[in-house]
PDB file of C-alpha atoms in Angstrom:
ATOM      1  CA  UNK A   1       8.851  17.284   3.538  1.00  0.00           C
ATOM      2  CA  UNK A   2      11.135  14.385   2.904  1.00  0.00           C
ATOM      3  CA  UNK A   3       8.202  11.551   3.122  1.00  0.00           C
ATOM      4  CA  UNK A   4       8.421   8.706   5.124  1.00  0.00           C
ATOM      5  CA  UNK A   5      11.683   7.807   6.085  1.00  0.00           C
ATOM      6  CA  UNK A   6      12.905   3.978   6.930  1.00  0.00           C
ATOM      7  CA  UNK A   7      15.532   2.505   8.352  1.00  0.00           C
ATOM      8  CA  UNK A   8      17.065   0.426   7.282  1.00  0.00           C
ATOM      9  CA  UNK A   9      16.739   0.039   3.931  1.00  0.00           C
ATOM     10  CA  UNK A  10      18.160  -3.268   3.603  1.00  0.00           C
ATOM     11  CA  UNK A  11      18.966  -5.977   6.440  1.00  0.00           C
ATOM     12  CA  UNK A  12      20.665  -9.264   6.324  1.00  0.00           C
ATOM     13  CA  UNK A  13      20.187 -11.167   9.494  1.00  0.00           C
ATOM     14  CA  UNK A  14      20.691 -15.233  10.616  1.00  0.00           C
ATOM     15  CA  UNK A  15      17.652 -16.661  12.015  1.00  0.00           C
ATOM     16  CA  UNK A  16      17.028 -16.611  15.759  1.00  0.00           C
ATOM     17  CA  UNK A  17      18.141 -12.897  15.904  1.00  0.00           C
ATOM     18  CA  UNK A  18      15.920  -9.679  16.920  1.00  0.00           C
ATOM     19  CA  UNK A  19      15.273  -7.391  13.756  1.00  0.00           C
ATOM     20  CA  UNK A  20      14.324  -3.956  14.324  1.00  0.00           C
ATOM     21  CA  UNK A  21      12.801  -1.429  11.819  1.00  0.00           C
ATOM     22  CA  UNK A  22      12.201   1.871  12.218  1.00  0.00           C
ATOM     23  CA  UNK A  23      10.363   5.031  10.539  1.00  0.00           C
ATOM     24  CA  UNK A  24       9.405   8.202  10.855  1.00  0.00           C
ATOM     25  CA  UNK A  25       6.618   8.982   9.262  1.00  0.00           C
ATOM     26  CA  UNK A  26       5.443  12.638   7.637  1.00  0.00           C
ATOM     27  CA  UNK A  27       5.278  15.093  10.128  1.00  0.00           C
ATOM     28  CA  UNK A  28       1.630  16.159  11.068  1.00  0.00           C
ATOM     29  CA  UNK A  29       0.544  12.575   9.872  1.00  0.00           C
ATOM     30  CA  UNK A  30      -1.655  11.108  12.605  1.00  0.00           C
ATOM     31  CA  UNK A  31      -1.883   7.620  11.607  1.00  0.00           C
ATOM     32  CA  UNK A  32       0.688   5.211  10.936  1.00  0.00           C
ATOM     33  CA  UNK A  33       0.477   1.575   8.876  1.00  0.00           C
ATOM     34  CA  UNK A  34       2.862  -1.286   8.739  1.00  0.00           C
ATOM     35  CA  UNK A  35       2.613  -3.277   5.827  1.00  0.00           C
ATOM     36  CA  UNK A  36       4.843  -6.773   4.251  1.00  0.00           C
ATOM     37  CA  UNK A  37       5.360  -7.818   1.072  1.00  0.00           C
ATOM     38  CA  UNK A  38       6.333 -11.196  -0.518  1.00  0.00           C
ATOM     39  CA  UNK A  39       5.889 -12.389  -4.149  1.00  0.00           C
ATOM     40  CA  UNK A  40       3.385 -15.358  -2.605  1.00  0.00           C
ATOM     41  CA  UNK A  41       1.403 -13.017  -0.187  1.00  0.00           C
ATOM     42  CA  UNK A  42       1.190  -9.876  -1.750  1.00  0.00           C
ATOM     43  CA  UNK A  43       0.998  -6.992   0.031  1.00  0.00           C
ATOM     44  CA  UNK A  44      -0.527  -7.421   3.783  1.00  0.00           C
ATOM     45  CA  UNK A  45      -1.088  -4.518   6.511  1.00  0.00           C
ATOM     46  CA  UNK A  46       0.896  -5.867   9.933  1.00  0.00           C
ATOM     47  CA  UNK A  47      -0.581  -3.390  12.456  1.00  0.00           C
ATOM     48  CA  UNK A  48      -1.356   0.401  12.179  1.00  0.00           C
ATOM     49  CA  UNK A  49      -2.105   2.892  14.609  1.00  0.00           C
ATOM     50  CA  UNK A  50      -4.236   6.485  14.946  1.00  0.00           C
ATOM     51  CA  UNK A  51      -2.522   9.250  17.504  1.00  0.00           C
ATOM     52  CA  UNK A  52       0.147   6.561  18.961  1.00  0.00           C
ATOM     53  CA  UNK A  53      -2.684   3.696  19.905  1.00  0.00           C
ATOM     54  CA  UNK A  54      -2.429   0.546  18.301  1.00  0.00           C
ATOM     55  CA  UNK A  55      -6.185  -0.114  16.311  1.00  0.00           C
ATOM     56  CA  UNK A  56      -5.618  -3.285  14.637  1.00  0.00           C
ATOM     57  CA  UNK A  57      -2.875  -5.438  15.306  1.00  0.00           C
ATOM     58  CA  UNK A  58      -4.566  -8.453  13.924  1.00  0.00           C
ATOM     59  CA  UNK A  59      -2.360  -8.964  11.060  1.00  0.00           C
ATOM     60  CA  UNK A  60       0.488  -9.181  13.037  1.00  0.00           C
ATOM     61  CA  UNK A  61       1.566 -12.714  12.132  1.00  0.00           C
ATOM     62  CA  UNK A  62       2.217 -14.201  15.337  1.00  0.00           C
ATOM     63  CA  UNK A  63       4.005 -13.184  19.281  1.00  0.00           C
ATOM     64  CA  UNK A  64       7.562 -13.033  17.638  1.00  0.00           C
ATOM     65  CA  UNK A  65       5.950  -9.602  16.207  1.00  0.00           C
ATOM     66  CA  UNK A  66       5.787  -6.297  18.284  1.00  0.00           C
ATOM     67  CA  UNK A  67       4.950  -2.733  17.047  1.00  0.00           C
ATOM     68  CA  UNK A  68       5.404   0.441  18.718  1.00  0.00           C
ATOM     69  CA  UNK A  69       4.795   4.282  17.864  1.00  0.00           C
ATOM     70  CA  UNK A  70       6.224   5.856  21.248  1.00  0.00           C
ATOM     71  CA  UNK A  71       5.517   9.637  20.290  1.00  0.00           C
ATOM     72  CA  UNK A  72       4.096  10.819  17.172  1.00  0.00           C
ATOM     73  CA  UNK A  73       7.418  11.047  14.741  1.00  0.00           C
ATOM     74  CA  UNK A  74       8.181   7.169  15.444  1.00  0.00           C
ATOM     75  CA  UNK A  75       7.360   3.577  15.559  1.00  0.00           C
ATOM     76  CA  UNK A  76       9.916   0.084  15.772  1.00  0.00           C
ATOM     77  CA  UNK A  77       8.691  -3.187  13.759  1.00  0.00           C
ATOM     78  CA  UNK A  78      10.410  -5.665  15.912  1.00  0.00           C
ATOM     79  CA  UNK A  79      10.699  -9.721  15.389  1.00  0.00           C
ATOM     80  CA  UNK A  80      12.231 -11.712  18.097  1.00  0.00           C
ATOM     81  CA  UNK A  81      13.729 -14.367  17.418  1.00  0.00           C
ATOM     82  CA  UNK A  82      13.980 -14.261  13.509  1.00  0.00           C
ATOM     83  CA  UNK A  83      13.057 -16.709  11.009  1.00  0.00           C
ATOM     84  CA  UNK A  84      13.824 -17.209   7.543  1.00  0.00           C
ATOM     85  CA  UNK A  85       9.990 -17.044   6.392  1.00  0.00           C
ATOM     86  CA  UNK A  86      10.074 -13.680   7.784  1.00  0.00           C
ATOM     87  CA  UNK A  87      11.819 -12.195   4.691  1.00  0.00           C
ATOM     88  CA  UNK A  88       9.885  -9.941   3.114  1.00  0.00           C
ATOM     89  CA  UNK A  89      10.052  -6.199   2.484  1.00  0.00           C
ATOM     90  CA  UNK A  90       8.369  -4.454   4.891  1.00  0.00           C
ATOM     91  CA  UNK A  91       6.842  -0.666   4.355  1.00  0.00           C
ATOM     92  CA  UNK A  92       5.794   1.893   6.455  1.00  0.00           C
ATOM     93  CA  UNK A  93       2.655   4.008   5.636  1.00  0.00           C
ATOM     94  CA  UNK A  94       1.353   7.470   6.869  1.00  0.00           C
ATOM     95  CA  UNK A  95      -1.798   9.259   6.566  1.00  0.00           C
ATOM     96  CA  UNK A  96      -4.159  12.527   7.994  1.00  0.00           C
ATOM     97  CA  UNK A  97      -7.263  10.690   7.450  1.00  0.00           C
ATOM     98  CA  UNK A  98      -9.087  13.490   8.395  1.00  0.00           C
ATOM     99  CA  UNK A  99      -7.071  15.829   6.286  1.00  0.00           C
ATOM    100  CA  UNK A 100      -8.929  17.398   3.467  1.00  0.00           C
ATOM    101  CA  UNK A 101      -8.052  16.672   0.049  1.00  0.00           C
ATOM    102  CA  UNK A 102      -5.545  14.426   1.765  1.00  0.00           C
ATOM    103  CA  UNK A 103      -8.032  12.315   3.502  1.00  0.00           C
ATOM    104  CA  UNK A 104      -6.583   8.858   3.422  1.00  0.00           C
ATOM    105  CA  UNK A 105      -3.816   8.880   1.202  1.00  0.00           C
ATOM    106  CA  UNK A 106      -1.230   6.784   2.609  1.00  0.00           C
ATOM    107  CA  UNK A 107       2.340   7.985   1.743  1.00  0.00           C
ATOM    108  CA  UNK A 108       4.727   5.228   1.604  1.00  0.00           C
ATOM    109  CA  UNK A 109       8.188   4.758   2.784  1.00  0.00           C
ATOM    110  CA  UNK A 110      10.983   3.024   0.384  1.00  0.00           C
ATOM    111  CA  UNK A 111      11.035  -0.147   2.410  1.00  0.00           C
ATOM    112  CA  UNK A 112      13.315  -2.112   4.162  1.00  0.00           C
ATOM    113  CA  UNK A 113      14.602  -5.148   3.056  1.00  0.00           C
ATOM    114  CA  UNK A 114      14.926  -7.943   5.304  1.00  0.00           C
ATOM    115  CA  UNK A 115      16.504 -11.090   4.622  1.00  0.00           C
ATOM    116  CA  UNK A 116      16.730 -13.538   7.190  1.00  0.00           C
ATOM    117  CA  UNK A 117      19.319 -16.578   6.417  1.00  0.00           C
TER     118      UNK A 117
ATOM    119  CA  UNK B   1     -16.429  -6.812   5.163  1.00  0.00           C
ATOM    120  CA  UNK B   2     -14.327  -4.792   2.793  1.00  0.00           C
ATOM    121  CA  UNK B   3     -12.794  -6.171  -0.141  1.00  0.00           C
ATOM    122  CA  UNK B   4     -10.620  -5.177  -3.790  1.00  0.00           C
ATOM    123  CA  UNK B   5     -10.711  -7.561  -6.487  1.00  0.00           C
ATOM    124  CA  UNK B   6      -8.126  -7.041  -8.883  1.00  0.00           C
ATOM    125  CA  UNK B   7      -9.144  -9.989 -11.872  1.00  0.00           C
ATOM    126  CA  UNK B   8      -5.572 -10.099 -13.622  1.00  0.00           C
ATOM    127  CA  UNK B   9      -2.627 -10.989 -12.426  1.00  0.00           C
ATOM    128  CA  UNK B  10      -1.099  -9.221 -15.360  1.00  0.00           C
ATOM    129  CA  UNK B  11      -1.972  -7.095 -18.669  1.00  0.00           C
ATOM    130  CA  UNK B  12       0.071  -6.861 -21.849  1.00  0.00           C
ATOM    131  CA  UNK B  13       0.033  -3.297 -23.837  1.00  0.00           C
ATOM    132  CA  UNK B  14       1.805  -2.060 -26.693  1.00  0.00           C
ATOM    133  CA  UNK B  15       3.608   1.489 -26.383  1.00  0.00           C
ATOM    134  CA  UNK B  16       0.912   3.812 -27.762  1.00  0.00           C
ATOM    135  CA  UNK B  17      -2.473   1.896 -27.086  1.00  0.00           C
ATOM    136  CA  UNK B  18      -4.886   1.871 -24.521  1.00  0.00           C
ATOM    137  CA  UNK B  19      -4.269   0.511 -21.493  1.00  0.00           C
ATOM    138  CA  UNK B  20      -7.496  -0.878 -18.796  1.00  0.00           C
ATOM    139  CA  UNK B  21      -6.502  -2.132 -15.064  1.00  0.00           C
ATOM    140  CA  UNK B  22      -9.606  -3.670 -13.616  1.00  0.00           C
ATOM    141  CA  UNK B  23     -10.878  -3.477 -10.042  1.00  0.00           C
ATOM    142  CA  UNK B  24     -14.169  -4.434  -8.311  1.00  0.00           C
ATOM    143  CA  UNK B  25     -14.699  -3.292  -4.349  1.00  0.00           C
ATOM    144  CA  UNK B  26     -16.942  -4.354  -1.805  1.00  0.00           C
ATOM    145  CA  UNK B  27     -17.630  -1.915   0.830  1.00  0.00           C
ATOM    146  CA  UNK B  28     -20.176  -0.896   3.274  1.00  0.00           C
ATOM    147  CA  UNK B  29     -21.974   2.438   2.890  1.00  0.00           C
ATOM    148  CA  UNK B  30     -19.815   5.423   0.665  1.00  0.00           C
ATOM    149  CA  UNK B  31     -16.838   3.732  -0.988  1.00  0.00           C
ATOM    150  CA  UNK B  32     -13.511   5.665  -0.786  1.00  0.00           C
ATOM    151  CA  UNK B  33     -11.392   4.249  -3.800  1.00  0.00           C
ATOM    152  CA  UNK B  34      -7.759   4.359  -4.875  1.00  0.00           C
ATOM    153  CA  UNK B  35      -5.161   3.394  -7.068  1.00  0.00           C
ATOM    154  CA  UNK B  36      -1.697   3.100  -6.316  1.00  0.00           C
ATOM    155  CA  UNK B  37       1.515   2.231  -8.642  1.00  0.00           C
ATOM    156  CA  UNK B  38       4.776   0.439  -7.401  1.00  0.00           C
ATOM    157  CA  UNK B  39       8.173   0.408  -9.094  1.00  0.00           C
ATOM    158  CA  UNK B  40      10.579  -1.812  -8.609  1.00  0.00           C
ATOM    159  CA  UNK B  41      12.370  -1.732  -5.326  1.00  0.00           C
ATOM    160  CA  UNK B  42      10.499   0.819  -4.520  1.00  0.00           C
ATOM    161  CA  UNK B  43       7.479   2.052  -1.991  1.00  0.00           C
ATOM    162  CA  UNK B  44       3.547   2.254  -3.431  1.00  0.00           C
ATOM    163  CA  UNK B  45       2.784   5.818  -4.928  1.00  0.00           C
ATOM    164  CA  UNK B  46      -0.524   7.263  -4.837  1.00  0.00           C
ATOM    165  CA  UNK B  47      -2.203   8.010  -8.641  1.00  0.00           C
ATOM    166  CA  UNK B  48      -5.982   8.811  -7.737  1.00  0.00           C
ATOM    167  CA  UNK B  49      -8.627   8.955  -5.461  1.00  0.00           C
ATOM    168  CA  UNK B  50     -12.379   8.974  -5.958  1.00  0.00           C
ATOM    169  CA  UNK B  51     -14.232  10.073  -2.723  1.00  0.00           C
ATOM    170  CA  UNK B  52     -17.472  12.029  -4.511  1.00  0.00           C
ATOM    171  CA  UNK B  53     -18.502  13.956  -7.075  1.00  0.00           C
ATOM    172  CA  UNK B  54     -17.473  13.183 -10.910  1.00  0.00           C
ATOM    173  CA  UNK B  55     -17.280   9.762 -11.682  1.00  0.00           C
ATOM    174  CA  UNK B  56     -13.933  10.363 -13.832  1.00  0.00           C
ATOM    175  CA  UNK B  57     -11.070  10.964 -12.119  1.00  0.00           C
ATOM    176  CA  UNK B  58      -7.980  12.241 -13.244  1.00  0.00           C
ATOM    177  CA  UNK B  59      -4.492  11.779 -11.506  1.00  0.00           C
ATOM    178  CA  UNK B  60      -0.915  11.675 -12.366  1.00  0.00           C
ATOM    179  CA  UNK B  61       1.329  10.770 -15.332  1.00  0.00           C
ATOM    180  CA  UNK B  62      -1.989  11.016 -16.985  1.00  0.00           C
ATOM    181  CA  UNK B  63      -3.964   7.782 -15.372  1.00  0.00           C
ATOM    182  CA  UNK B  64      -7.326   7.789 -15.164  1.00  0.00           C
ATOM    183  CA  UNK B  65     -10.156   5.837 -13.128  1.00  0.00           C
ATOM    184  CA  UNK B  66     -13.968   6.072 -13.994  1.00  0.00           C
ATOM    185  CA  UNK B  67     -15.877   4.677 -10.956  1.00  0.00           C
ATOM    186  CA  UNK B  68     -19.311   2.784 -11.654  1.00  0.00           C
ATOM    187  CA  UNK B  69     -21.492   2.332  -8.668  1.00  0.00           C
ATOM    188  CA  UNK B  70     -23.663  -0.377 -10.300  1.00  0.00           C
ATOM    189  CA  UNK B  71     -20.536  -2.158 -10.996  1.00  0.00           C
ATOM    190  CA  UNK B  72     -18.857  -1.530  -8.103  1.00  0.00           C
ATOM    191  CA  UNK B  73     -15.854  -0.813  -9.711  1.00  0.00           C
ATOM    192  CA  UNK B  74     -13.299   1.434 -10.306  1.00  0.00           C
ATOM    193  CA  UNK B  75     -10.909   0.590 -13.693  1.00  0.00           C
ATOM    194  CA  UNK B  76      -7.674   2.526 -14.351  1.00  0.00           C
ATOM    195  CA  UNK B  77      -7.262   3.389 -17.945  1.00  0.00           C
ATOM    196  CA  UNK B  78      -4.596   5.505 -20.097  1.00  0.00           C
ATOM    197  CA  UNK B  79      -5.456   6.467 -23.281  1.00  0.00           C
ATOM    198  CA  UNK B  80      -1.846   5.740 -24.782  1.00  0.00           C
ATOM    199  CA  UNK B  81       0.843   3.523 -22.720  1.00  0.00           C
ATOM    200  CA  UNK B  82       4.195   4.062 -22.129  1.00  0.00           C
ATOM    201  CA  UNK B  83       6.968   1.484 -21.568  1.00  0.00           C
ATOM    202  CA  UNK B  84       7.523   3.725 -18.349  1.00  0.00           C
ATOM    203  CA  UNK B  85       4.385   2.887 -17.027  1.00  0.00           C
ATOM    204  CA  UNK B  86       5.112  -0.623 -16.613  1.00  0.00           C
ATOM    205  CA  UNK B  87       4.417  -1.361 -13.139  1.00  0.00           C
ATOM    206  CA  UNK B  88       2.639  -2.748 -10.396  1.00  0.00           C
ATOM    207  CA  UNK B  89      -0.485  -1.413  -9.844  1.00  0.00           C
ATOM    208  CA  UNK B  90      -2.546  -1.710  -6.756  1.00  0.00           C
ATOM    209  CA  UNK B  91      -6.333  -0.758  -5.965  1.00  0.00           C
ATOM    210  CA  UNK B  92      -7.339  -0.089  -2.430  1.00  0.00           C
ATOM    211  CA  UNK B  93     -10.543   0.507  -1.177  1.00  0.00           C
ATOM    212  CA  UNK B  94     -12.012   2.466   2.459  1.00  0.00           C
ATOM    213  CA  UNK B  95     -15.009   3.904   3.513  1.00  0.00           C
ATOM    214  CA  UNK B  96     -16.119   6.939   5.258  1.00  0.00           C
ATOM    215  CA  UNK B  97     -16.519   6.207   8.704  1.00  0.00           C
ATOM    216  CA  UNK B  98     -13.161   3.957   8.166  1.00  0.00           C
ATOM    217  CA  UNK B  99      -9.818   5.442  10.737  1.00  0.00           C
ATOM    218  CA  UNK B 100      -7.764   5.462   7.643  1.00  0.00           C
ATOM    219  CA  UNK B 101      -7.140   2.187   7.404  1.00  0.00           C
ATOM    220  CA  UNK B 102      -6.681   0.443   3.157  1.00  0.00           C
ATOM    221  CA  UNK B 103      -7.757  -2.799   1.684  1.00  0.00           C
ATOM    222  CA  UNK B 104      -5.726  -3.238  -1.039  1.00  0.00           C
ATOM    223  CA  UNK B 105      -6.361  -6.036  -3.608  1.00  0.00           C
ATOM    224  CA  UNK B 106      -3.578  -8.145  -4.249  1.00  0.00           C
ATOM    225  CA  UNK B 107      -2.153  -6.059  -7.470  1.00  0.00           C
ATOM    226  CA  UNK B 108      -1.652  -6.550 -11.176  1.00  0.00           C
ATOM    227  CA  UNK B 109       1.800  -6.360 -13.342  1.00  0.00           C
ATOM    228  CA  UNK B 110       1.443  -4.028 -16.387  1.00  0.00           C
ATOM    229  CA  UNK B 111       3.507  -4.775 -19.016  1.00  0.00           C
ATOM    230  CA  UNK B 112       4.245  -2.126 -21.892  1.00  0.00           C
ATOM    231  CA  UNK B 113       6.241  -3.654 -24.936  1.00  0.00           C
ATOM    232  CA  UNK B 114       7.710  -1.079 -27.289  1.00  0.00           C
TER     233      UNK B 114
END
């Protein structure tokens, strides 16, 4: 399996523009996390979702943030309009949390990148 | 509520000795513990998992977490660093009834000098 995949890895954007990430998570993987990371705020879970339905969106910083996971094999970060304190890296996470030895590992995507100017 | 304490924003080894990276959890009912490492530019990897069952747990690149109830914590340890293993290093906590869903604490930086 290639892991979780993101896209794109690195994007450079001017503020008041609509970001969207994307990522595919591992196949068979039935719940999906959303995670950013800055040097001041550490790591922080967004939103994440089990079978497609969003549980707990109540990270989501604020209504310029939107989530989606349309089928199982993909979900969209998007912020609308950008701002510059939105740079961060942002990860993707996948789990089976009822998956045997497995059960809730998250498996982590490389990031994306996103510098807003 | 569930929580991961992670007491030090860094720890300084030297290659060869023992390394500790401390973590206290608060969780309600059966604790589900991990640790996690992070490279630079690059996503968190999973190192070990306690669910049940022996307190010592053994995981890659030859980490190591004992977890003590009483404590309530759950300290990664190597019994001889590498400068490779300098890292970020994450602890996360979940219980069983939990949908899948992390806490992770807020990391610590380990440093190996040769």
């Amino acid at each position: 399996d290639a892991g979780v995949i993101q896209s794109p890895r690195h994007e450079v954007t001017e503020m008041g523009q609509e970001v969207t990430l994307r990522c595919k998570p591992i196949s068979g993987h039935n719940s999906l996390f959303w995670y950013r990371q800055t040097m001041m705020r550490g790591l922080e879970l967004l939103i994440y979702f089990n079978n497609n339905v969003p549980i707990d969106d109540s990270g989501m910083p604020e209504d310029r943030f939107s989530a989606k996971m349309p089928n199982a094999s993909f979900s969209t970060l998007k912020i609308q309009p950008s701002e510059p304190r939105d740079s961060a890296v942002y990860f993707c996470a996948s789990s089976f949390p009822s998956g045997g030895a497995a059960k809730n590992i998250q498996y982590f995507g490389a990031g994306t990148r996103l510098s807003v100017l | 509520a569930q929580s991961v304490a992670q007491p030090e924003d860094q720890v300084n080894v030297a290659e060869g000795n023992p390394l500790t990276v401390k973590c206290t959890y608060s969780v309600s009912g059966n604790p589900y513990l991990f640790w996690y490492v992070q490279y630079p530019n690059r996503g968190l990897q999973f190192l070990l998992k306690y669910i049940t069952g022996d307190n010592l747990v053994k995981g890659s690149y030859g980490f190591e977490a004992e977890f003590n109830k009483s404590q309530t914590s759950f300290h990664l340890k190597k019994p001889s660093a590498l400068v490779s293993d300098s890292a970020l290093y994450f602890c996360a906590v979940t219980h069983g009834g939990s949908q899948g869903n992390l806490i992770f604490g807020k990391g610590t930086k380990l440093s190996v000098k040769p």
